[in-house]
PDB file of C-alpha atoms in Angstrom:
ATOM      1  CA  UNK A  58       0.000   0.000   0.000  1.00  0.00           C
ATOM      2  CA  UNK A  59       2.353   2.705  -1.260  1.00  0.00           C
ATOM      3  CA  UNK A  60       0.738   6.301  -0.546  1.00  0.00           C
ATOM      4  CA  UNK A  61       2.943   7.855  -3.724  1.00  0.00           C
ATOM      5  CA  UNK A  62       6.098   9.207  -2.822  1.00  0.00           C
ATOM      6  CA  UNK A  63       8.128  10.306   0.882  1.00  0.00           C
ATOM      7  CA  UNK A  64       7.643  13.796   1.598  1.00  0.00           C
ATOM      8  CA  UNK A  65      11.307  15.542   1.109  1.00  0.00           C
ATOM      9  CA  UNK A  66      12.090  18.091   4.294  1.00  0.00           C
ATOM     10  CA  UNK A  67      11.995  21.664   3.376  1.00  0.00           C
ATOM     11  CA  UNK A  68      15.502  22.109   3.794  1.00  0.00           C
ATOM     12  CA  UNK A  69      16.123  19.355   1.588  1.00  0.00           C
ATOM     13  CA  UNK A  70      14.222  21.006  -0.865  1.00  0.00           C
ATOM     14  CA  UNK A  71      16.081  24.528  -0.683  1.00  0.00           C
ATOM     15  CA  UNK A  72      19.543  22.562  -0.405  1.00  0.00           C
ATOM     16  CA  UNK A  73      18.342  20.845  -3.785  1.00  0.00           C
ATOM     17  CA  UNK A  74      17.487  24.231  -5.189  1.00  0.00           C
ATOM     18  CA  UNK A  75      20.541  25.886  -4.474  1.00  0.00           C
ATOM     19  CA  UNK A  76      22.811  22.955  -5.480  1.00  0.00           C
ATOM     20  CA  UNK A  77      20.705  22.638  -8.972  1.00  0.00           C
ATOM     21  CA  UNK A  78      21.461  26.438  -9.284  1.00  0.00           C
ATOM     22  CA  UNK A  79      25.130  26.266  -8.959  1.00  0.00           C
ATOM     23  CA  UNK A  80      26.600  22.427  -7.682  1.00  0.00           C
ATOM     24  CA  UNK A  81      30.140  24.462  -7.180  1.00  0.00           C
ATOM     25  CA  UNK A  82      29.074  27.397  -4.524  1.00  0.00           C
ATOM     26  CA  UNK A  83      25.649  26.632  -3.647  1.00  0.00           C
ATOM     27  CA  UNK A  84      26.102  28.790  -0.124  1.00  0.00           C
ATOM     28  CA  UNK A  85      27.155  28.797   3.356  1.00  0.00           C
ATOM     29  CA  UNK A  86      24.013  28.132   4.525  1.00  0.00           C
ATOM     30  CA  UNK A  87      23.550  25.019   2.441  1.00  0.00           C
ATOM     31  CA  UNK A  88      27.356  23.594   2.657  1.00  0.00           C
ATOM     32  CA  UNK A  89      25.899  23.508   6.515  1.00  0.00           C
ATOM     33  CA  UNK A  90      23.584  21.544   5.696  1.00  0.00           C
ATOM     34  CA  UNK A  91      25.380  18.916   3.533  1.00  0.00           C
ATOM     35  CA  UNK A  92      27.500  18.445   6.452  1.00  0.00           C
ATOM     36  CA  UNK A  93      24.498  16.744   8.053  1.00  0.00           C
ATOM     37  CA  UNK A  94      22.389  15.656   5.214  1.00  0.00           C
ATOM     38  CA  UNK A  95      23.927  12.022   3.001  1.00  0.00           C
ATOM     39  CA  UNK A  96      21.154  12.727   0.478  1.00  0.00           C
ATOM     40  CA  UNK A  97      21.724  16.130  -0.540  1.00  0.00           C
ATOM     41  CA  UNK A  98      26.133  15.652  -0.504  1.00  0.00           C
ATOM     42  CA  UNK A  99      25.117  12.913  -2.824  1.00  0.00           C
ATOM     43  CA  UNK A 100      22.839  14.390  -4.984  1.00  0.00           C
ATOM     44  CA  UNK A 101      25.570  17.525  -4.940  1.00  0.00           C
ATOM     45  CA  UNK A 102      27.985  14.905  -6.441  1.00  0.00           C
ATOM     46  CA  UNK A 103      25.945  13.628  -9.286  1.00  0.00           C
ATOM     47  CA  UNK A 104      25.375  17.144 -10.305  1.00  0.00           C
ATOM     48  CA  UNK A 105      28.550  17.804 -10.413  1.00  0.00           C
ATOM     49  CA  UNK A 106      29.325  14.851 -12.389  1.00  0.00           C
ATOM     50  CA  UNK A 107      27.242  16.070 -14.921  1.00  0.00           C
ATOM     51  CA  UNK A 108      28.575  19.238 -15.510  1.00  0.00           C
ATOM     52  CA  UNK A 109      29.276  19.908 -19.516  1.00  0.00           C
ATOM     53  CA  UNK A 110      32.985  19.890 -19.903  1.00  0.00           C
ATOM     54  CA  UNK A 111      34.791  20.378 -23.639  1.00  0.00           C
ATOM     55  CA  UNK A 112      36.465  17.354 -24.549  1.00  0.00           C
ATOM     56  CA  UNK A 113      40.167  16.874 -25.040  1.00  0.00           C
ATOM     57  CA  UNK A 114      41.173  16.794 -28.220  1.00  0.00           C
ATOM     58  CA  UNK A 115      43.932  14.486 -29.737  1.00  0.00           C
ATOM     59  CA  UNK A 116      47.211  16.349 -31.073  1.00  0.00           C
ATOM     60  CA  UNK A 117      47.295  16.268 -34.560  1.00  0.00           C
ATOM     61  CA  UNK A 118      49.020  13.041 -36.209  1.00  0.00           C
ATOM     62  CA  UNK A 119      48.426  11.483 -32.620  1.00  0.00           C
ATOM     63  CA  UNK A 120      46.826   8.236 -34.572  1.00  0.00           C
ATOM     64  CA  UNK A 121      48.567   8.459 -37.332  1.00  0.00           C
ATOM     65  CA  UNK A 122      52.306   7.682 -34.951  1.00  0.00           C
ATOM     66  CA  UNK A 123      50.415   5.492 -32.669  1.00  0.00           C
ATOM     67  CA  UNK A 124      51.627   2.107 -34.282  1.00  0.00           C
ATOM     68  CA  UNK A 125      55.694   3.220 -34.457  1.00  0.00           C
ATOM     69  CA  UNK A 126      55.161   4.740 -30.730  1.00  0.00           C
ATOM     70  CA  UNK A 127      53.474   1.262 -29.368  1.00  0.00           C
ATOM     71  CA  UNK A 128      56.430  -0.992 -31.686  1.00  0.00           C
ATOM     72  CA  UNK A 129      59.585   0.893 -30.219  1.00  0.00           C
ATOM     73  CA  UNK A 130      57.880  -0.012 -26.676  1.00  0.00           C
ATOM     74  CA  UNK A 131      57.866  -3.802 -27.355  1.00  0.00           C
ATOM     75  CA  UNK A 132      60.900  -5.843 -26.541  1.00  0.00           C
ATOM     76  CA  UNK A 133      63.020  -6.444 -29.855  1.00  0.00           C
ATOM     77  CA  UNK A 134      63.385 -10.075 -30.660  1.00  0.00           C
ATOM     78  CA  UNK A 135      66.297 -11.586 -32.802  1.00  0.00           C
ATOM     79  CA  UNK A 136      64.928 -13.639 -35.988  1.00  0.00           C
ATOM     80  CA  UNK A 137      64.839 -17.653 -35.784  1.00  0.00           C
ATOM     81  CA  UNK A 138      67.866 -17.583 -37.923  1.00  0.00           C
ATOM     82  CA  UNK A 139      70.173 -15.373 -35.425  1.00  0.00           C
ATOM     83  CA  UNK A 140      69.483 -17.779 -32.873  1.00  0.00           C
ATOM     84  CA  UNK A 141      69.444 -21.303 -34.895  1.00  0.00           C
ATOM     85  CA  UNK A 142      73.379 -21.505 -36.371  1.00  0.00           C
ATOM     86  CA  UNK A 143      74.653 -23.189 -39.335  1.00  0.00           C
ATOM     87  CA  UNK A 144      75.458 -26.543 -36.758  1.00  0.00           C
ATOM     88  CA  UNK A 145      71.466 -26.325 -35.762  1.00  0.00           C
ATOM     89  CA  UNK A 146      70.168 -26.399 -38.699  1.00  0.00           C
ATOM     90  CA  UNK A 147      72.397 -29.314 -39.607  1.00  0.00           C
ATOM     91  CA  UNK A 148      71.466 -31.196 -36.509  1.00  0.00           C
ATOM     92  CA  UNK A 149      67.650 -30.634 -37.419  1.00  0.00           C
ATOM     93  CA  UNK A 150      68.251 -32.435 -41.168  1.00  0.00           C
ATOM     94  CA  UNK A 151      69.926 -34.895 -39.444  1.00  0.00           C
ATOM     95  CA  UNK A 152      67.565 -35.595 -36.970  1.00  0.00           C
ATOM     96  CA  UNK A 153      64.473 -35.221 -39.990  1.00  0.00           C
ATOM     97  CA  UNK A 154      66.476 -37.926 -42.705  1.00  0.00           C
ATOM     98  CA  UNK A 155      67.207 -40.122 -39.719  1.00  0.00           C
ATOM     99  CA  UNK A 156      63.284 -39.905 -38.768  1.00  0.00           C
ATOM    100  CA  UNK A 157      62.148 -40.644 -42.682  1.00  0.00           C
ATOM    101  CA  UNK A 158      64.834 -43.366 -43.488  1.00  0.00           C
ATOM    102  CA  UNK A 159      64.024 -45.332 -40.364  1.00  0.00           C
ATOM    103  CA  UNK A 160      60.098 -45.056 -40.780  1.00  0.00           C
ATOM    104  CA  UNK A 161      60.749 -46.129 -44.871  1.00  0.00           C
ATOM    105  CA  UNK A 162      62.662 -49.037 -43.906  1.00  0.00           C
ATOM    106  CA  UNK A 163      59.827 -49.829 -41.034  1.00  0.00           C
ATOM    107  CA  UNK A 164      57.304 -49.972 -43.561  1.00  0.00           C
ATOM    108  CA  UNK A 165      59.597 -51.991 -46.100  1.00  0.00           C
ATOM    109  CA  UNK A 166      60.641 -54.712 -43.385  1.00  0.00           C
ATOM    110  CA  UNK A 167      57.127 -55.189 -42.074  1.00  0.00           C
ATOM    111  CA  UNK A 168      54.858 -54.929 -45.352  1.00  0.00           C
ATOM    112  CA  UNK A 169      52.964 -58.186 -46.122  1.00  0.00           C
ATOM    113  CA  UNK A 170      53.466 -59.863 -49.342  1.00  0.00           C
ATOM    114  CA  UNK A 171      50.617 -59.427 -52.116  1.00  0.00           C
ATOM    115  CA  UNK A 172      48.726 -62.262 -53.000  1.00  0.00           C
ATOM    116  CA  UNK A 173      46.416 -62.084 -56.237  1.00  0.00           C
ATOM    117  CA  UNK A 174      44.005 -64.340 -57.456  1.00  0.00           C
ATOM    118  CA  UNK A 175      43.572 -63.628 -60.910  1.00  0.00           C
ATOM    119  CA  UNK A 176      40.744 -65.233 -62.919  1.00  0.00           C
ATOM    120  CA  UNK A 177      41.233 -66.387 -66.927  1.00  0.00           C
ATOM    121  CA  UNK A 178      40.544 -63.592 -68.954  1.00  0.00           C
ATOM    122  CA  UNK A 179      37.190 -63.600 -70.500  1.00  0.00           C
ATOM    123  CA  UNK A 180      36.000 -62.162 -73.845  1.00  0.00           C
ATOM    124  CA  UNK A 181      35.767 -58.656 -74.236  1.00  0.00           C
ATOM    125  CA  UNK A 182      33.204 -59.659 -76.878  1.00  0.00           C
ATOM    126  CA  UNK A 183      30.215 -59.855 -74.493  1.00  0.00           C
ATOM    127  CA  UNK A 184      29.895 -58.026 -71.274  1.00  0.00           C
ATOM    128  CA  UNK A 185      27.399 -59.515 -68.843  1.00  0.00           C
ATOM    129  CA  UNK A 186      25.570 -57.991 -66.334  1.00  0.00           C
ATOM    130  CA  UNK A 187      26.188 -59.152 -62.802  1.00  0.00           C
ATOM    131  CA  UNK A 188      23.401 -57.761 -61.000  1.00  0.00           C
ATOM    132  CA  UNK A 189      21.759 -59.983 -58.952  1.00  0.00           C
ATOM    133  CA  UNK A 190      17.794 -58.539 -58.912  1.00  0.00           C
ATOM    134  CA  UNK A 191      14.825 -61.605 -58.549  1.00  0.00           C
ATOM    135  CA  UNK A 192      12.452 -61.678 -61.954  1.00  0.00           C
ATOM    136  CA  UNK A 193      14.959 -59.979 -64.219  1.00  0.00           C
ATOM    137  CA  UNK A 194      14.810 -60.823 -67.889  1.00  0.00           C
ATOM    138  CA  UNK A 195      18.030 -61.355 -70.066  1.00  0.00           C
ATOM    139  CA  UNK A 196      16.882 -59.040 -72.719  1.00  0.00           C
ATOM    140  CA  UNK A 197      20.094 -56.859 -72.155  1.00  0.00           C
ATOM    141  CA  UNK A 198      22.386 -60.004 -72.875  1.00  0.00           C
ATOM    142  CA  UNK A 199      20.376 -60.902 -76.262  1.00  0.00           C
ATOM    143  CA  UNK A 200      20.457 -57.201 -77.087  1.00  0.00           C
ATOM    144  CA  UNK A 201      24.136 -57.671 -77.001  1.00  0.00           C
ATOM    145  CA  UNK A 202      24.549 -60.690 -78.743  1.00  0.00           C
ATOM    146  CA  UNK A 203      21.750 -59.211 -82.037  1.00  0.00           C
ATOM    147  CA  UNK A 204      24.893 -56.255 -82.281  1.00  0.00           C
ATOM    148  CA  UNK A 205      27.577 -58.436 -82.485  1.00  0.00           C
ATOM    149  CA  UNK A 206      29.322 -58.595 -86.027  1.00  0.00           C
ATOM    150  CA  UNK A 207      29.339 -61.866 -87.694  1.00  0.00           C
ATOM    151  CA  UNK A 208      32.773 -62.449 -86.897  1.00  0.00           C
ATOM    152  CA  UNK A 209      32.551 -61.406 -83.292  1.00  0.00           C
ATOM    153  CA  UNK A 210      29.530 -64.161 -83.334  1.00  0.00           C
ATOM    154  CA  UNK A 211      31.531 -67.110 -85.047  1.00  0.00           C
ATOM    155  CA  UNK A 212      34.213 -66.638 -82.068  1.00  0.00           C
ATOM    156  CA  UNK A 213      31.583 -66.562 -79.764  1.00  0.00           C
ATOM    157  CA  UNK A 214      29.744 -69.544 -81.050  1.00  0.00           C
ATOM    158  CA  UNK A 215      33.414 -71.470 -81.090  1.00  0.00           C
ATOM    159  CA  UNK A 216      34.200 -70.568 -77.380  1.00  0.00           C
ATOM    160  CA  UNK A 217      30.635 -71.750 -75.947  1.00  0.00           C
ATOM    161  CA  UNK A 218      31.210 -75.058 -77.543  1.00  0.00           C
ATOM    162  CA  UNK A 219      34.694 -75.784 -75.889  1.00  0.00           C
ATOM    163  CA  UNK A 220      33.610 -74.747 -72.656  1.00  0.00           C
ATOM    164  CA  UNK A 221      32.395 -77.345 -70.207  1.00  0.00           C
ATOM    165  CA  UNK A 222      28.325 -77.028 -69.235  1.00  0.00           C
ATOM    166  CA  UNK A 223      27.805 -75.418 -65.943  1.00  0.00           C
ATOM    167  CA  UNK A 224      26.770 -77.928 -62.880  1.00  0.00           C
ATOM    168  CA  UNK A 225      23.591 -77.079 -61.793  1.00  0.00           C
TER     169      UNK A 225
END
């Protein structure tokens, strides 16, 4: 049940006018009275920190030197070749050939022979499809066989005859 806002004392209220007035001399009688009073010294202070001041301006070519001012602050450091000598580097091929030959001849000593099954080469004559789908008629295979040349068909004709039947 809020009743609207606290009544302010009425030498609040003066102290508050004379502060708004001026915030840097507002009187004796009021400097008195911030002695005593939290809430008016503190109101003093955030009208004083909201006085208008002119801002400070940068010097001209301020930015523009920035970079070369903040560079000559850093530390210099010497380049990786100052510090790594001729006998460094040397050391680090070395160390890198040693690395490569020794991981080459890993793979060489434990690399499995290849074993390849190879199957007798079959005609390039007639391709056959090896899908394997249920209900599928062999039209592509006599398509195949109607655009073979004569010749292509006499070998064909010759190598079905010598081979054996398949077992079914």
């Amino acid at each position: 049940m809020n009743s609207g806002p606290l009544p302010i004392p009425e030498a609040c209220v003066a102290a508050l006018a004379a502060i708004e007035a001026d915030p840097l001399d507002p009187g004796p009688a009021v400097e008195t009275h911030l002695k005593g009073c939290t809430a008016c010294s503190e109101a003093r202070v955030c009208f004083l920190a909201q006085e208008d001041c002119p801002e400070v301006l940068a010097p001209a070519g301020y930015f523009d030197r920035l970079p070369s001012r903040i560079l000559r602050k850093l530390p210099a450091r010497p380049a990786l070749r100052h510090r790594l000598g001729p006998l460094g580097w040397t050391a680090a091929a070395a160390v890198l050939m040693a690395v490569s030959a020794g991981a080459f001849l890993a793979g060489r000593a434990n690399r499995t022979p290849y074993v390849e099954a190879t199957l007798p080469r079959q005609p390039d004559i007639l391709e056959l499809s090896t899908t394997d789908t249920p209900f599928h008629n062999h039209e592509e295979e006599a398509a195949q066989i109607q655009a073979l040349s004569p010749e292509e068909m006499k070998t064909l004709l010759k190598r079905l005859d010598t081979a054996p039947a398949p077992a079914r």
